[in-house]
Amino acid sequence: QVQLVESGGGLVQPGGSLRLSCAASGSIFSISAMRWYRQAPGNEREQVAYTYSDGGTDYADSVKGRFTISRDNAKNTVYLQMNSLKPEDTAVYYCNADIAPYSDFREHNYWGQGTQVTVSS
């Protein structure tokens, strides 16, 4: 059973920083894309950042220059370093990944349970 578990959310003041982590566990053969999404109350879920297995990355315009996505392939973990946080960054942040388990060697899409990030003074 493959699982994604996020950690690192919390309450931070505007201008502050947080680092989110998402660890994939289970019987994993390979992981290609890993992504961070967020969803604020009343809003649709939006993709914040993306990283592929070759190291390529992409970001939503709203976070470019402030957020950095990275991954540790040896640990099956993806990170989101969030700097210069704004109140509008407040949301539940979700990890998402395309993972091929040893059970069938076919890629499936998995979601984490989400972690709350609140930016407020």
Coordinates of C-alpha atoms in Angstrom, one line a residue:
Q1 CA 0.0 0.0 0.0
V2 CA 1.5 3.3 -1.1
Q3 CA 1.0 6.3 1.1
L4 CA 2.0 10.0 1.0
V5 CA 2.4 11.7 4.3
E6 CA 2.9 15.5 4.6
S7 CA 4.4 17.4 7.5
G8 CA 5.6 20.8 8.3
G9 CA 2.5 23.0 8.2
G10 CA 1.6 25.5 10.9
L11 CA 1.0 29.1 11.7
V12 CA 3.5 31.7 10.5
Q13 CA 3.5 35.5 10.4
P14 CA 3.5 37.3 7.1
G15 CA 7.0 37.4 5.6
G16 CA 8.0 34.2 7.4
S17 CA 9.0 30.8 6.1
L18 CA 7.9 27.2 6.4
R19 CA 9.2 24.0 4.9
L20 CA 6.8 21.3 4.0
S21 CA 7.8 17.6 3.5
C22 CA 6.0 14.8 1.9
A23 CA 7.3 11.2 2.2
A24 CA 6.1 8.4 0.0
S25 CA 6.1 5.0 1.7
G26 CA 5.2 1.4 0.7
S27 CA 6.3 -1.0 -2.0
I28 CA 7.5 1.6 -4.5
F29 CA 9.2 0.7 -7.8
S30 CA 9.5 4.3 -9.2
I31 CA 8.2 7.8 -8.8
S32 CA 8.1 10.2 -11.7
A33 CA 6.3 13.5 -11.1
M34 CA 5.8 14.9 -7.6
R35 CA 3.6 18.0 -7.0
W36 CA 2.3 20.3 -4.4
Y37 CA -1.3 21.6 -4.6
R38 CA -3.2 23.9 -2.2
Q39 CA -6.8 24.7 -1.5
A40 CA -8.1 27.7 0.3
P41 CA -11.7 27.8 1.7
G42 CA -14.1 28.5 -1.1
N43 CA -11.4 28.0 -3.8
E44 CA -10.6 25.2 -6.2
R45 CA -7.5 23.2 -5.6
E46 CA -4.6 24.6 -7.5
Q47 CA -1.2 23.3 -8.4
V48 CA 1.6 25.2 -6.7
A49 CA 4.8 23.5 -7.8
Y50 CA 5.9 20.5 -9.8
T51 CA 9.1 18.4 -10.1
Y52 CA 9.8 15.6 -12.4
S53 CA 12.3 12.7 -11.9
D54 CA 14.9 14.5 -14.1
G55 CA 14.9 17.5 -11.8
G56 CA 12.8 19.8 -13.9
T57 CA 10.5 22.1 -12.0
D58 CA 7.7 24.5 -12.6
Y59 CA 5.7 26.9 -10.4
A60 CA 2.5 28.8 -10.3
D61 CA 3.0 32.5 -11.1
S62 CA 1.7 33.4 -7.6
V63 CA 4.6 31.6 -5.9
K64 CA 7.5 32.1 -8.3
G65 CA 10.6 33.5 -6.6
R66 CA 9.2 32.7 -3.2
F67 CA 8.7 28.9 -3.2
T68 CA 11.2 26.2 -4.1
I69 CA 10.3 22.6 -4.7
S70 CA 13.0 19.9 -4.3
R71 CA 13.1 16.1 -3.9
D72 CA 15.3 13.5 -2.4
N73 CA 14.9 10.4 -4.6
A74 CA 16.8 8.2 -2.1
K75 CA 14.2 9.0 0.5
N76 CA 11.2 9.2 -1.8
T77 CA 10.5 12.6 -0.4
V78 CA 9.5 16.0 -1.9
Y79 CA 9.9 19.3 -0.1
L80 CA 8.4 22.7 -0.5
Q81 CA 10.4 25.6 0.9
M82 CA 8.1 28.6 1.3
N83 CA 9.6 32.0 1.9
S84 CA 8.1 35.5 2.1
L85 CA 4.8 34.0 3.0
K86 CA 1.6 36.1 2.5
P87 CA -1.8 35.8 4.0
E88 CA -3.1 34.7 0.6
D89 CA -0.9 31.6 0.9
T90 CA -3.1 30.3 3.6
A91 CA -4.5 27.0 2.5
V92 CA -4.4 23.3 3.0
Y93 CA -1.4 22.0 1.1
Y94 CA -1.5 18.6 -0.5
C95 CA 1.2 16.4 -1.9
N96 CA 0.6 14.5 -5.1
A97 CA 2.7 12.0 -7.0
D98 CA 2.8 9.5 -9.8
I99 CA 4.0 6.3 -8.4
A100 CA 4.5 2.8 -9.8
P101 CA 4.3 0.2 -7.0
Y102 CA 6.0 -3.2 -7.2
S103 CA 2.5 -4.8 -7.3
D104 CA 1.9 -3.9 -10.9
F105 CA 4.7 -1.6 -12.1
R106 CA 2.1 0.7 -13.5
E107 CA 1.9 4.4 -12.5
H108 CA -0.9 5.5 -10.3
N109 CA -1.7 8.9 -8.9
Y110 CA -1.6 9.3 -5.2
W111 CA -2.6 12.1 -2.8
G112 CA -1.5 12.9 0.7
Q113 CA -4.0 13.9 3.5
G114 CA -3.0 17.6 3.5
T115 CA -1.3 19.9 5.9
Q116 CA -2.7 23.3 7.0
V117 CA -0.6 26.4 6.4
T118 CA -1.9 29.6 8.0
V119 CA -0.2 33.0 7.4
S120 CA -1.5 35.6 9.9
S121 CA -0.2 38.1 12.3

